[in-house]
mmCIF file of C-alpha atoms and ligand atoms in Angstrom:
data_model
loop_
_atom_site.group_PDB
_atom_site.id
_atom_site.type_symbol
_atom_site.label_atom_id
_atom_site.label_comp_id
_atom_site.label_asym_id
_atom_site.label_seq_id
_atom_site.Cartn_x
_atom_site.Cartn_y
_atom_site.Cartn_z
ATOM 1 C CA UNK A 1 -14.730 6.291 15.993
ATOM 2 C CA UNK A 2 -16.793 4.236 13.570
ATOM 3 C CA UNK A 3 -20.509 4.977 13.394
ATOM 4 C CA UNK A 4 -22.841 2.431 11.816
ATOM 5 C CA UNK A 5 -26.309 3.510 10.735
ATOM 6 C CA UNK A 6 -29.054 1.035 9.861
ATOM 7 C CA UNK A 7 -31.516 2.890 7.648
ATOM 8 C CA UNK A 8 -33.864 2.430 4.697
ATOM 9 C CA UNK A 9 -32.626 5.786 3.321
ATOM 10 C CA UNK A 10 -28.812 5.904 3.274
ATOM 11 C CA UNK A 11 -28.959 8.753 0.718
ATOM 12 C CA UNK A 12 -30.366 11.055 3.397
ATOM 13 C CA UNK A 13 -27.002 11.120 5.158
ATOM 14 C CA UNK A 14 -25.106 13.457 2.775
ATOM 15 C CA UNK A 15 -25.168 16.397 5.262
ATOM 16 C CA UNK A 16 -22.800 14.453 7.515
ATOM 17 C CA UNK A 17 -20.389 14.140 4.608
ATOM 18 C CA UNK A 18 -20.146 17.911 4.109
ATOM 19 C CA UNK A 19 -18.222 20.738 5.820
ATOM 20 C CA UNK A 20 -16.266 19.966 9.017
ATOM 21 C CA UNK A 21 -17.676 16.484 9.556
ATOM 22 C CA UNK A 22 -17.011 15.665 5.887
ATOM 23 C CA UNK A 23 -13.400 16.804 6.259
ATOM 24 C CA UNK A 24 -13.156 14.621 9.368
ATOM 25 C CA UNK A 25 -14.320 11.642 7.284
ATOM 26 C CA UNK A 26 -11.751 12.399 4.571
ATOM 27 C CA UNK A 27 -9.017 12.672 7.218
ATOM 28 C CA UNK A 28 -10.180 9.360 8.727
ATOM 29 C CA UNK A 29 -10.896 11.004 12.100
ATOM 30 C CA UNK A 30 -14.174 9.078 12.101
ATOM 31 C CA UNK A 31 -15.892 6.567 9.803
ATOM 32 C CA UNK A 32 -19.515 6.355 8.688
ATOM 33 C CA UNK A 33 -20.903 2.966 7.662
ATOM 34 C CA UNK A 34 -24.399 3.241 6.148
ATOM 35 C CA UNK A 35 -26.277 -0.068 6.019
ATOM 36 C CA UNK A 36 -29.628 -0.458 4.272
ATOM 37 C CA UNK A 37 -31.474 -3.100 6.253
ATOM 38 C CA UNK A 38 -33.728 -3.749 3.249
ATOM 39 C CA UNK A 39 -30.698 -5.606 1.839
ATOM 40 C CA UNK A 40 -31.158 -8.162 4.637
ATOM 41 C CA UNK A 41 -34.726 -9.201 3.783
ATOM 42 C CA UNK A 42 -35.417 -12.781 2.664
ATOM 43 C CA UNK A 43 -38.519 -12.334 0.441
ATOM 44 C CA UNK A 44 -38.557 -11.347 -3.245
ATOM 45 C CA UNK A 45 -40.347 -8.068 -2.533
ATOM 46 C CA UNK A 46 -37.843 -7.054 0.152
ATOM 47 C CA UNK A 47 -40.500 -6.229 2.751
ATOM 48 C CA UNK A 48 -39.233 -4.740 5.973
ATOM 49 C CA UNK A 49 -42.609 -4.313 7.689
ATOM 50 C CA UNK A 50 -45.827 -6.193 8.366
ATOM 51 C CA UNK A 51 -49.261 -5.700 9.964
ATOM 52 C CA UNK A 52 -49.343 -5.625 13.778
ATOM 53 C CA UNK A 53 -50.382 -8.751 15.674
ATOM 54 C CA UNK A 54 -53.697 -8.076 17.391
ATOM 55 C CA UNK A 55 -54.807 -5.803 14.547
ATOM 56 C CA UNK A 56 -54.907 -2.029 14.287
ATOM 57 C CA UNK A 57 -53.853 0.589 11.785
ATOM 58 C CA UNK A 58 -50.368 0.979 10.333
ATOM 59 C CA UNK A 59 -47.452 -1.329 9.883
ATOM 60 C CA UNK A 60 -44.623 -2.404 12.146
ATOM 61 C CA UNK A 61 -40.930 -2.733 11.211
ATOM 62 C CA UNK A 62 -39.896 -6.364 11.504
ATOM 63 C CA UNK A 63 -37.078 -7.660 13.654
ATOM 64 C CA UNK A 64 -35.548 -10.079 11.125
ATOM 65 C CA UNK A 65 -33.851 -7.718 8.608
ATOM 66 C CA UNK A 66 -32.697 -5.428 11.413
ATOM 67 C CA UNK A 67 -31.218 -8.279 13.463
ATOM 68 C CA UNK A 68 -29.477 -9.704 10.362
ATOM 69 C CA UNK A 69 -28.072 -6.247 9.514
ATOM 70 C CA UNK A 70 -26.826 -5.845 13.099
ATOM 71 C CA UNK A 71 -25.223 -9.303 13.006
ATOM 72 C CA UNK A 72 -23.374 -8.342 9.803
ATOM 73 C CA UNK A 73 -21.484 -5.575 11.611
ATOM 74 C CA UNK A 74 -17.949 -6.222 12.839
ATOM 75 C CA UNK A 75 -17.973 -3.572 15.548
ATOM 76 C CA UNK A 76 -21.393 -2.594 16.801
ATOM 77 C CA UNK A 77 -20.495 -0.816 20.042
ATOM 78 C CA UNK A 78 -23.478 0.765 21.752
ATOM 79 C CA UNK A 79 -26.740 0.159 19.851
ATOM 80 C CA UNK A 80 -29.003 3.205 19.806
ATOM 81 C CA UNK A 81 -32.577 3.542 18.537
ATOM 82 C CA UNK A 82 -33.906 7.018 17.837
ATOM 83 C CA UNK A 83 -37.581 7.246 18.737
ATOM 84 C CA UNK A 84 -39.931 9.772 20.369
ATOM 85 C CA UNK A 85 -40.392 7.528 23.414
ATOM 86 C CA UNK A 86 -36.657 7.599 24.252
ATOM 87 C CA UNK A 87 -34.896 9.651 26.890
ATOM 88 C CA UNK A 88 -34.119 13.169 25.706
ATOM 89 C CA UNK A 89 -30.718 13.598 24.042
ATOM 90 C CA UNK A 90 -28.480 16.348 25.429
ATOM 91 C CA UNK A 91 -24.865 17.551 25.546
ATOM 92 C CA UNK A 92 -24.026 15.168 28.399
ATOM 93 C CA UNK A 93 -25.144 12.188 26.276
ATOM 94 C CA UNK A 94 -23.025 13.490 23.350
ATOM 95 C CA UNK A 95 -20.014 13.783 25.676
ATOM 96 C CA UNK A 96 -20.488 10.201 26.909
ATOM 97 C CA UNK A 97 -20.878 8.835 23.372
ATOM 98 C CA UNK A 98 -17.785 10.745 22.161
ATOM 99 C CA UNK A 99 -15.723 8.419 24.409
ATOM 100 C CA UNK A 100 -16.971 5.257 22.601
ATOM 101 C CA UNK A 101 -15.028 3.395 19.896
ATOM 102 C CA UNK A 102 -18.187 2.433 17.963
ATOM 103 C CA UNK A 103 -21.837 3.424 17.891
ATOM 104 C CA UNK A 104 -24.701 1.877 15.911
ATOM 105 C CA UNK A 105 -27.905 3.801 15.228
ATOM 106 C CA UNK A 106 -31.110 2.129 14.035
ATOM 107 C CA UNK A 107 -33.492 4.451 12.186
ATOM 108 C CA UNK A 108 -37.168 3.713 11.755
ATOM 109 C CA UNK A 109 -39.279 5.373 9.099
ATOM 110 C CA UNK A 110 -43.010 6.271 9.273
ATOM 111 C CA UNK A 111 -43.742 3.399 11.620
ATOM 112 C CA UNK A 112 -42.612 1.897 14.903
ATOM 113 C CA UNK A 113 -40.441 -1.157 15.440
ATOM 114 C CA UNK A 114 -41.460 -4.582 16.679
ATOM 115 C CA UNK A 115 -40.901 -4.353 20.468
ATOM 116 C CA UNK A 116 -38.131 -6.961 20.168
ATOM 117 C CA UNK A 117 -36.067 -4.446 18.154
ATOM 118 C CA UNK A 118 -36.290 -1.942 21.032
ATOM 119 C CA UNK A 119 -35.278 -4.751 23.393
ATOM 120 C CA UNK A 120 -32.027 -5.238 21.417
ATOM 121 C CA UNK A 121 -30.976 -1.604 21.914
ATOM 122 C CA UNK A 122 -28.679 -0.331 24.647
ATOM 123 C CA UNK A 123 -30.367 3.085 24.534
ATOM 124 C CA UNK A 124 -33.552 4.559 23.055
ATOM 125 C CA UNK A 125 -33.063 8.298 22.553
ATOM 126 C CA UNK A 126 -35.305 11.155 21.380
ATOM 127 C CA UNK A 127 -34.389 14.656 20.190
ATOM 128 C CA UNK A 128 -37.511 16.230 21.689
ATOM 129 C CA UNK A 129 -41.202 15.909 22.386
ATOM 130 C CA UNK A 130 -42.365 15.965 18.779
ATOM 131 C CA UNK A 131 -42.724 13.283 16.125
ATOM 132 C CA UNK A 132 -40.765 13.190 12.858
ATOM 133 C CA UNK A 133 -41.401 10.884 9.912
ATOM 134 C CA UNK A 134 -38.241 8.950 10.615
ATOM 135 C CA UNK A 135 -35.148 8.508 12.737
ATOM 136 C CA UNK A 136 -32.730 9.783 10.081
ATOM 137 C CA UNK A 137 -32.780 13.488 11.002
ATOM 138 C CA UNK A 138 -32.563 12.787 14.768
ATOM 139 C CA UNK A 139 -29.687 10.366 14.098
ATOM 140 C CA UNK A 140 -27.857 12.993 12.039
ATOM 141 C CA UNK A 141 -28.288 15.574 14.826
ATOM 142 C CA UNK A 142 -26.937 13.169 17.414
ATOM 143 C CA UNK A 143 -23.990 12.114 15.226
ATOM 144 C CA UNK A 144 -23.121 15.766 14.556
ATOM 145 C CA UNK A 145 -23.280 16.671 18.268
ATOM 146 C CA UNK A 146 -21.067 13.679 19.122
ATOM 147 C CA UNK A 147 -18.487 13.764 16.319
ATOM 148 C CA UNK A 148 -17.770 17.500 16.658
ATOM 149 C CA UNK A 149 -16.455 16.738 20.162
ATOM 150 C CA UNK A 150 -13.738 14.407 18.816
ATOM 151 C CA UNK A 151 -10.194 15.795 18.641
ATOM 152 C CA UNK A 152 -9.308 17.509 15.354
ATOM 153 C CA UNK A 153 -12.865 17.896 14.023
ATOM 154 C CA UNK A 154 -13.402 21.585 14.786
ATOM 155 C CA UNK A 155 -10.847 24.084 13.550
ATOM 156 C CA UNK A 156 -10.365 25.718 16.931
ATOM 157 C CA UNK A 157 -9.602 22.965 19.450
ATOM 158 C CA UNK A 158 -10.791 25.065 22.399
ATOM 159 C CA UNK A 159 -14.246 25.801 21.013
ATOM 160 C CA UNK A 160 -16.247 22.828 22.389
ATOM 161 C CA UNK A 161 -15.009 23.587 25.906
ATOM 162 C CA UNK A 162 -16.515 27.042 26.344
ATOM 163 C CA UNK A 163 -19.780 26.594 24.465
ATOM 164 C CA UNK A 164 -23.372 26.368 25.661
ATOM 165 C CA UNK A 165 -24.203 23.445 27.978
ATOM 166 C CA UNK A 166 -20.582 22.340 28.430
ATOM 167 C CA UNK A 167 -20.590 23.636 32.015
ATOM 168 C CA UNK A 168 -24.344 23.434 32.523
ATOM 169 C CA UNK A 169 -24.833 27.056 31.408
ATOM 170 C CA UNK A 170 -25.652 28.785 28.122
ATOM 171 C CA UNK A 171 -22.802 30.538 26.345
ATOM 172 C CA UNK A 172 -21.914 34.167 27.163
ATOM 173 C CA UNK A 173 -22.415 36.790 24.390
ATOM 174 C CA UNK A 174 -19.609 37.190 21.847
ATOM 175 C CA UNK A 175 -18.685 40.283 19.808
ATOM 176 C CA UNK A 176 -16.328 41.055 16.942
ATOM 177 C CA UNK A 177 -15.349 44.157 14.924
ATOM 178 C CA UNK A 178 -16.531 46.871 14.617
ATOM 179 C CA UNK A 179 -16.405 48.084 18.205
ATOM 180 C CA UNK A 180 -19.219 50.536 17.489
ATOM 181 C CA UNK A 181 -21.793 49.745 14.799
ATOM 182 C CA UNK A 182 -24.327 52.544 14.289
ATOM 183 C CA UNK A 183 -24.226 53.311 18.007
ATOM 184 C CA UNK A 184 -24.453 49.649 19.118
ATOM 185 C CA UNK A 185 -21.314 49.278 21.203
ATOM 186 C CA UNK A 186 -19.267 46.320 22.354
ATOM 187 C CA UNK A 187 -19.151 46.146 26.201
ATOM 188 C CA UNK A 188 -16.080 48.148 27.269
ATOM 189 C CA UNK A 189 -14.676 45.347 29.452
ATOM 190 C CA UNK A 190 -14.003 43.228 26.330
ATOM 191 C CA UNK A 191 -11.657 45.833 24.881
ATOM 192 C CA UNK A 192 -9.982 46.585 28.246
ATOM 193 C CA UNK A 193 -7.243 43.960 27.879
ATOM 194 C CA UNK A 194 -7.891 42.888 31.511
ATOM 195 C CA UNK A 195 -8.210 39.101 31.183
ATOM 196 C CA UNK A 196 -9.322 38.524 34.753
ATOM 197 C CA UNK A 197 -12.139 41.066 34.370
ATOM 198 C CA UNK A 198 -13.111 39.631 30.958
ATOM 199 C CA UNK A 199 -13.326 36.100 32.408
ATOM 200 C CA UNK A 200 -15.486 37.356 35.308
ATOM 201 C CA UNK A 201 -17.762 39.306 32.960
ATOM 202 C CA UNK A 202 -18.226 36.293 30.691
ATOM 203 C CA UNK A 203 -19.037 34.020 33.579
ATOM 204 C CA UNK A 204 -21.553 36.490 34.995
ATOM 205 C CA UNK A 205 -23.163 36.929 31.568
ATOM 206 C CA UNK A 206 -23.396 33.132 31.122
ATOM 207 C CA UNK A 207 -25.230 32.896 34.456
ATOM 208 C CA UNK A 208 -27.462 35.837 33.514
ATOM 209 C CA UNK A 209 -28.399 34.559 30.048
ATOM 210 C CA UNK A 210 -29.118 31.106 31.493
ATOM 211 C CA UNK A 211 -31.304 32.605 34.219
ATOM 212 C CA UNK A 212 -33.237 34.670 31.654
ATOM 213 C CA UNK A 213 -33.577 32.106 28.846
ATOM 214 C CA UNK A 214 -33.312 28.650 30.439
ATOM 215 C CA UNK A 215 -33.898 28.945 34.207
ATOM 216 C CA UNK A 216 -34.578 25.180 34.287
ATOM 217 C CA UNK A 217 -30.839 24.582 33.673
ATOM 218 C CA UNK A 218 -30.002 26.420 36.907
ATOM 219 C CA UNK A 219 -32.041 23.947 38.959
ATOM 220 C CA UNK A 220 -29.247 21.416 38.404
ATOM 221 C CA UNK A 221 -26.404 23.957 38.603
ATOM 222 C CA UNK A 222 -24.541 24.125 41.894
ATOM 223 C CA UNK A 223 -23.322 27.693 42.347
ATOM 224 C CA UNK A 224 -20.022 28.262 44.177
ATOM 225 C CA UNK A 225 -19.640 30.897 46.914
ATOM 226 C CA UNK A 226 -17.448 32.909 44.526
ATOM 227 C CA UNK A 227 -20.224 32.875 41.892
ATOM 228 C CA UNK A 228 -22.839 33.991 44.417
ATOM 229 C CA UNK A 229 -20.531 36.808 45.534
ATOM 230 C CA UNK A 230 -19.857 37.831 41.911
ATOM 231 C CA UNK A 231 -23.585 38.013 41.164
ATOM 232 C CA UNK A 232 -24.291 40.135 44.209
ATOM 233 C CA UNK A 233 -21.680 42.739 43.192
HETATM 234 N N1 LIG B 1 -38.228 9.559 15.277
HETATM 235 C C1 LIG B 1 -39.380 10.230 15.099
HETATM 236 N N2 LIG B 1 -39.484 11.251 15.949
HETATM 237 C C2 LIG B 1 -38.350 11.247 16.719
HETATM 238 C C3 LIG B 1 -37.867 12.035 17.774
HETATM 239 N N3 LIG B 1 -38.549 13.058 18.270
HETATM 240 N N4 LIG B 1 -36.671 11.730 18.311
HETATM 241 C C4 LIG B 1 -35.972 10.679 17.843
HETATM 242 N N5 LIG B 1 -36.383 9.884 16.861
HETATM 243 C C5 LIG B 1 -37.565 10.156 16.285
#
């Protein structure tokens, strides 16, 4: 997958070039194309923004350099703008995007875009109901959540399947050695060697932790008869 990012601050994107995602870049499992849309301005001062028509405080990012930067791309794929007014990003969106060949993110900074920039986007997406100074951090979060789902990015191929949100539930608790740390013990079922019982326990715990911490997720979760029976035992 190739990801294009239109930004005024390409240097902010080093975290994506580190650790597992960085190794994925080196192994050509995905590509990151950072484009500074200031390079597409026509004036000597390289302005990317201007005062809003109709007056008012602040500046507005202009359509021209962004449209020219978009037109310079060979493979745009889905065009995404990160902004607080977008729909909220979640694991389902990451899973859908992970199936795309190309994605292009447009990051604003400090100020909003000319409405015609939003109109060019396929999706406007937010990471939550709070406002950041720019779209770079949200874009990095979304790229991370998407790229880690691609084959060969995570060390353990099975890990994105069992994690939080992948089945609409939070993840069950995990334990590792020692079995007893200062009296804090690992649940006995996990050391029993009974795989059927372990799977049941994990599923029950996932339902429990979701009910206790994120009951809103259960509103969308359709429980099977077997799950209802398991919970009543
Ligand atoms: N840019 C500024 N705040 C944002 C948010 N909450 N989500 C996505 N992009 C943003």
